[in-house]
Structures are given as C-alpha cells and as structure tokens.
C-alpha cells in the first residue's frame, strides 16, 4: 500500500522524476508522458461520474475503470526491462476482455450509426466523449513509447485501445434514453 505523509518533496524542482523502479528520468520522458495522460484520463472520468446519476451500471463500470487506470499508470511507470525485483502490477488480458463484454452489452440496445457523432447530448455523454479523446491521446503516448524501443506490457496498450471504444459506446448509451446522439451532418452549414 502507498503511504503519503508529505505531498511536496522538492525532488522534481529541476525537471526530474523517478519511475517506479527508482530510475531518474526527465518529466518529459515518453514513459512519464504516457502515464501522465492516463492520470489525466482518470480525472476526466471523475468529472463524467458527476453526471452519471441515473446510470448506475455505467457509474459502476466507470468507478472500476478509474481504479484500473491507477493500475495502468503503475504498469506504465514500471519498465519491463530490466525486470523489477518485485512483482509489478500489470494490466492483464481479462481486464481487456471485460471491457469488450461491457461494450457488447451497451451496444446491443443501440441503433446502428449512419453518421459520425458530435460530442453532446447529455452532460454525461459529453464528458465521456472528452474522456474518449484523452484516452486516445494516452494510447498514442503508449504506442510512441513502444516505437521508441521501450518495452511495454502489450495488454496495457490493448486496454487503452479498447477503453476508448468503451467510452464511445458508453457516451452513446448515456444519450439513448433522452437526448439522443448528436449526428454530424456533412456540409450542413455551407
């Protein structure tokens, strides 16, 4: 368990931080960018949950996902190579599979799309669309980290990819019983 007795340490004042392994890196390191984007995503999901009132099942999913995002941040903050001396917290395939099952459940009652969707409708839907875009950025950051030659848990990248789909379908589901999807009308304002 983590114990935080003192919040500021002054150790980052020179633009450095430490990974979970203890290795010092720049605060602009690709690994720090990736888990920083995951942290931002977690905050945006927290905002979405402020509007999840009558959507108990969506709220429960989002609450679990927030916890999993802390696990994901720990995963990304702990390089695979060299292997840590402790059992590192890693995202596992069953977490990705659970997202897929939830996507299927949410999507089964939705009408097929015949246009792209604009963010909007209900406040919950709009916040979930914002979370989706932050999730896509976190995914790009994780892929950039892999492309730089760093070793990253492949399930962590898969989780981010599936989570953005999950947030998209959850946003549609949030609009299903009221506001409805806000559809893009190509060239409508010409």
Tab-separated table of C-alpha atoms in Angstrom:
chain	number	residue	atom	x	y	z
A	1	UNK	CA	0.000	0.000	0.000
A	2	UNK	CA	1.132	3.541	-0.665
A	3	UNK	CA	1.618	5.940	2.256
A	4	UNK	CA	1.790	9.662	1.526
A	5	UNK	CA	2.766	11.652	4.582
A	6	UNK	CA	4.244	14.621	2.791
A	7	UNK	CA	2.907	15.811	-0.545
A	8	UNK	CA	5.724	18.037	-1.724
A	9	UNK	CA	9.289	16.732	-1.780
A	10	UNK	CA	11.094	19.324	-3.907
A	11	UNK	CA	12.849	16.475	-5.734
A	12	UNK	CA	11.144	17.396	-9.020
A	13	UNK	CA	12.087	21.065	-8.969
A	14	UNK	CA	14.859	20.517	-11.521
A	15	UNK	CA	12.556	18.771	-14.010
A	16	UNK	CA	13.328	15.207	-12.970
A	17	UNK	CA	11.153	12.452	-11.502
A	18	UNK	CA	11.600	8.792	-10.729
A	19	UNK	CA	9.931	5.794	-12.277
A	20	UNK	CA	8.510	3.047	-10.067
A	21	UNK	CA	11.870	1.295	-10.467
A	22	UNK	CA	13.599	4.298	-8.885
A	23	UNK	CA	15.331	5.238	-12.139
A	24	UNK	CA	15.578	9.034	-12.573
A	25	UNK	CA	14.089	10.446	-15.789
A	26	UNK	CA	13.067	13.806	-17.199
A	27	UNK	CA	9.486	14.846	-16.593
A	28	UNK	CA	9.191	14.960	-20.403
A	29	UNK	CA	10.250	11.304	-20.759
A	30	UNK	CA	7.885	9.354	-23.041
A	31	UNK	CA	7.043	6.963	-20.209
A	32	UNK	CA	6.096	9.871	-17.941
A	33	UNK	CA	4.014	11.374	-20.758
A	34	UNK	CA	2.145	8.062	-21.159
A	35	UNK	CA	1.261	7.550	-17.510
A	36	UNK	CA	0.575	11.275	-17.139
A	37	UNK	CA	-2.051	11.062	-19.882
A	38	UNK	CA	-3.585	8.064	-18.083
A	39	UNK	CA	-3.762	10.175	-14.906
A	40	UNK	CA	-5.491	12.966	-16.847
A	41	UNK	CA	-7.946	10.432	-18.274
A	42	UNK	CA	-8.759	9.276	-14.759
A	43	UNK	CA	-9.568	12.862	-13.747
A	44	UNK	CA	-11.852	13.346	-16.770
A	45	UNK	CA	-13.708	10.126	-15.938
A	46	UNK	CA	-14.148	11.502	-12.412
A	47	UNK	CA	-15.850	14.542	-13.950
A	48	UNK	CA	-18.063	12.302	-16.083
A	49	UNK	CA	-19.158	10.426	-12.966
A	50	UNK	CA	-20.546	13.666	-11.520
A	51	UNK	CA	-23.252	13.314	-14.196
A	52	UNK	CA	-23.868	9.561	-14.030
A	53	UNK	CA	-26.795	9.892	-11.595
A	54	UNK	CA	-29.457	7.601	-13.089
A	55	UNK	CA	-26.948	5.385	-14.891
A	56	UNK	CA	-25.938	3.088	-12.014
A	57	UNK	CA	-24.388	0.397	-14.211
A	58	UNK	CA	-22.339	2.916	-16.210
A	59	UNK	CA	-21.251	4.588	-12.975
A	60	UNK	CA	-20.137	1.245	-11.533
A	61	UNK	CA	-18.138	0.494	-14.689
A	62	UNK	CA	-16.520	3.926	-14.591
A	63	UNK	CA	-15.621	3.519	-10.922
A	64	UNK	CA	-13.911	0.205	-11.648
A	65	UNK	CA	-12.159	1.719	-14.662
A	66	UNK	CA	-10.810	4.570	-12.522
A	67	UNK	CA	-9.203	2.018	-10.217
A	68	UNK	CA	-7.830	0.094	-13.202
A	69	UNK	CA	-6.344	3.315	-14.582
A	70	UNK	CA	-4.239	3.601	-11.417
A	71	UNK	CA	-3.117	0.011	-12.086
A	72	UNK	CA	-2.346	1.006	-15.678
A	73	UNK	CA	-0.331	4.014	-14.512
A	74	UNK	CA	1.687	1.744	-12.221
A	75	UNK	CA	2.203	-0.652	-15.134
A	76	UNK	CA	3.472	2.102	-17.432
A	77	UNK	CA	5.670	3.575	-14.666
A	78	UNK	CA	7.423	0.213	-14.190
A	79	UNK	CA	9.623	-0.745	-17.166
A	80	UNK	CA	9.604	-4.412	-18.176
A	81	UNK	CA	13.349	-4.276	-18.806
A	82	UNK	CA	15.170	-4.582	-16.572
A	83	UNK	CA	12.634	-6.689	-14.709
A	84	UNK	CA	11.798	-5.199	-11.309
A	85	UNK	CA	12.853	-7.041	-8.164
A	86	UNK	CA	9.196	-7.208	-7.057
A	87	UNK	CA	6.032	-8.465	-8.700
A	88	UNK	CA	4.973	-5.435	-10.727
A	89	UNK	CA	1.305	-4.541	-11.080
A	90	UNK	CA	0.351	-5.228	-14.713
A	91	UNK	CA	-2.827	-4.966	-16.766
A	92	UNK	CA	-3.939	-8.468	-17.754
A	93	UNK	CA	-5.885	-9.834	-20.721
A	94	UNK	CA	-9.054	-10.500	-18.686
A	95	UNK	CA	-9.369	-6.756	-17.980
A	96	UNK	CA	-9.387	-6.083	-21.736
A	97	UNK	CA	-11.911	-8.889	-22.240
A	98	UNK	CA	-14.210	-7.400	-19.565
A	99	UNK	CA	-14.197	-4.083	-21.455
A	100	UNK	CA	-15.176	-5.961	-24.614
A	101	UNK	CA	-18.064	-7.699	-22.822
A	102	UNK	CA	-19.308	-4.385	-21.485
A	103	UNK	CA	-19.058	-2.792	-24.928
A	104	UNK	CA	-21.173	-5.627	-26.351
A	105	UNK	CA	-23.780	-5.227	-23.571
A	106	UNK	CA	-24.026	-1.432	-24.008
A	107	UNK	CA	-24.095	-1.631	-27.791
A	108	UNK	CA	-26.790	-4.321	-28.121
A	109	UNK	CA	-29.664	-1.895	-27.495
A	110	UNK	CA	-28.265	0.981	-29.580
A	111	UNK	CA	-29.339	1.776	-33.124
A	112	UNK	CA	-26.629	1.321	-35.769
A	113	UNK	CA	-24.825	4.540	-36.664
A	114	UNK	CA	-25.407	6.184	-40.033
A	115	UNK	CA	-23.141	9.185	-39.352
A	116	UNK	CA	-20.282	10.244	-37.125
A	117	UNK	CA	-21.215	11.601	-33.708
A	118	UNK	CA	-20.528	15.036	-32.303
A	119	UNK	CA	-19.853	15.379	-28.602
A	120	UNK	CA	-23.005	16.441	-26.819
A	121	UNK	CA	-26.486	15.429	-25.893
A	122	UNK	CA	-26.406	14.827	-22.157
A	123	UNK	CA	-23.692	16.130	-19.800
A	124	UNK	CA	-22.615	12.535	-19.095
A	125	UNK	CA	-22.263	11.793	-22.800
A	126	UNK	CA	-20.263	14.972	-23.457
A	127	UNK	CA	-17.859	14.167	-20.606
A	128	UNK	CA	-17.480	10.581	-21.808
A	129	UNK	CA	-16.584	11.854	-25.292
A	130	UNK	CA	-13.944	14.098	-23.697
A	131	UNK	CA	-12.628	11.070	-21.782
A	132	UNK	CA	-12.528	9.111	-25.058
A	133	UNK	CA	-10.318	11.724	-26.711
A	134	UNK	CA	-7.952	11.850	-23.720
A	135	UNK	CA	-7.854	8.038	-23.801
A	136	UNK	CA	-6.841	8.105	-27.481
A	137	UNK	CA	-4.006	10.502	-26.605
A	138	UNK	CA	-2.856	8.214	-23.793
A	139	UNK	CA	-2.904	5.344	-26.275
A	140	UNK	CA	-0.826	7.345	-28.777
A	141	UNK	CA	1.647	8.174	-25.997
A	142	UNK	CA	1.927	4.484	-25.060
A	143	UNK	CA	2.429	3.492	-28.708
A	144	UNK	CA	5.059	6.233	-29.092
A	145	UNK	CA	6.836	4.738	-26.067
A	146	UNK	CA	6.817	1.291	-27.713
A	147	UNK	CA	8.019	2.742	-31.030
A	148	UNK	CA	10.930	4.408	-29.205
A	149	UNK	CA	12.236	0.939	-28.336
A	150	UNK	CA	10.944	0.737	-24.757
A	151	UNK	CA	9.327	-2.472	-23.635
A	152	UNK	CA	5.709	-2.038	-22.607
A	153	UNK	CA	3.138	-4.578	-21.495
A	154	UNK	CA	1.106	-5.240	-24.690
A	155	UNK	CA	-2.060	-5.675	-22.613
A	156	UNK	CA	-1.614	-2.098	-21.356
A	157	UNK	CA	-1.762	-0.772	-24.919
A	158	UNK	CA	-4.689	-3.077	-25.765
A	159	UNK	CA	-6.518	-1.855	-22.656
A	160	UNK	CA	-6.232	1.774	-23.776
A	161	UNK	CA	-7.403	0.908	-27.282
A	162	UNK	CA	-10.431	-0.977	-26.003
A	163	UNK	CA	-11.188	1.617	-23.331
A	164	UNK	CA	-11.593	4.371	-25.924
A	165	UNK	CA	-14.166	2.184	-27.694
A	166	UNK	CA	-15.840	1.522	-24.331
A	167	UNK	CA	-16.091	5.249	-23.583
A	168	UNK	CA	-17.536	5.912	-27.059
A	169	UNK	CA	-20.277	3.311	-26.623
A	170	UNK	CA	-20.930	4.454	-23.035
A	171	UNK	CA	-21.396	8.013	-24.358
A	172	UNK	CA	-23.947	6.718	-26.862
A	173	UNK	CA	-25.681	4.689	-24.162
A	174	UNK	CA	-25.845	7.793	-21.932
A	175	UNK	CA	-27.818	9.546	-24.694
A	176	UNK	CA	-30.050	6.581	-25.558
A	177	UNK	CA	-32.897	7.406	-23.154
A	178	UNK	CA	-33.297	11.086	-23.759
A	179	UNK	CA	-31.045	13.485	-25.598
A	180	UNK	CA	-30.080	11.106	-28.401
A	181	UNK	CA	-26.839	11.101	-30.379
A	182	UNK	CA	-25.779	14.407	-31.915
A	183	UNK	CA	-25.015	13.460	-35.503
A	184	UNK	CA	-22.543	15.096	-37.851
A	185	UNK	CA	-24.258	16.491	-40.937
A	186	UNK	CA	-21.530	16.819	-43.590
A	187	UNK	CA	-21.581	20.205	-45.307
A	188	UNK	CA	-24.742	21.296	-43.471
A	189	UNK	CA	-23.510	24.825	-42.845
A	190	UNK	CA	-22.140	25.665	-46.294
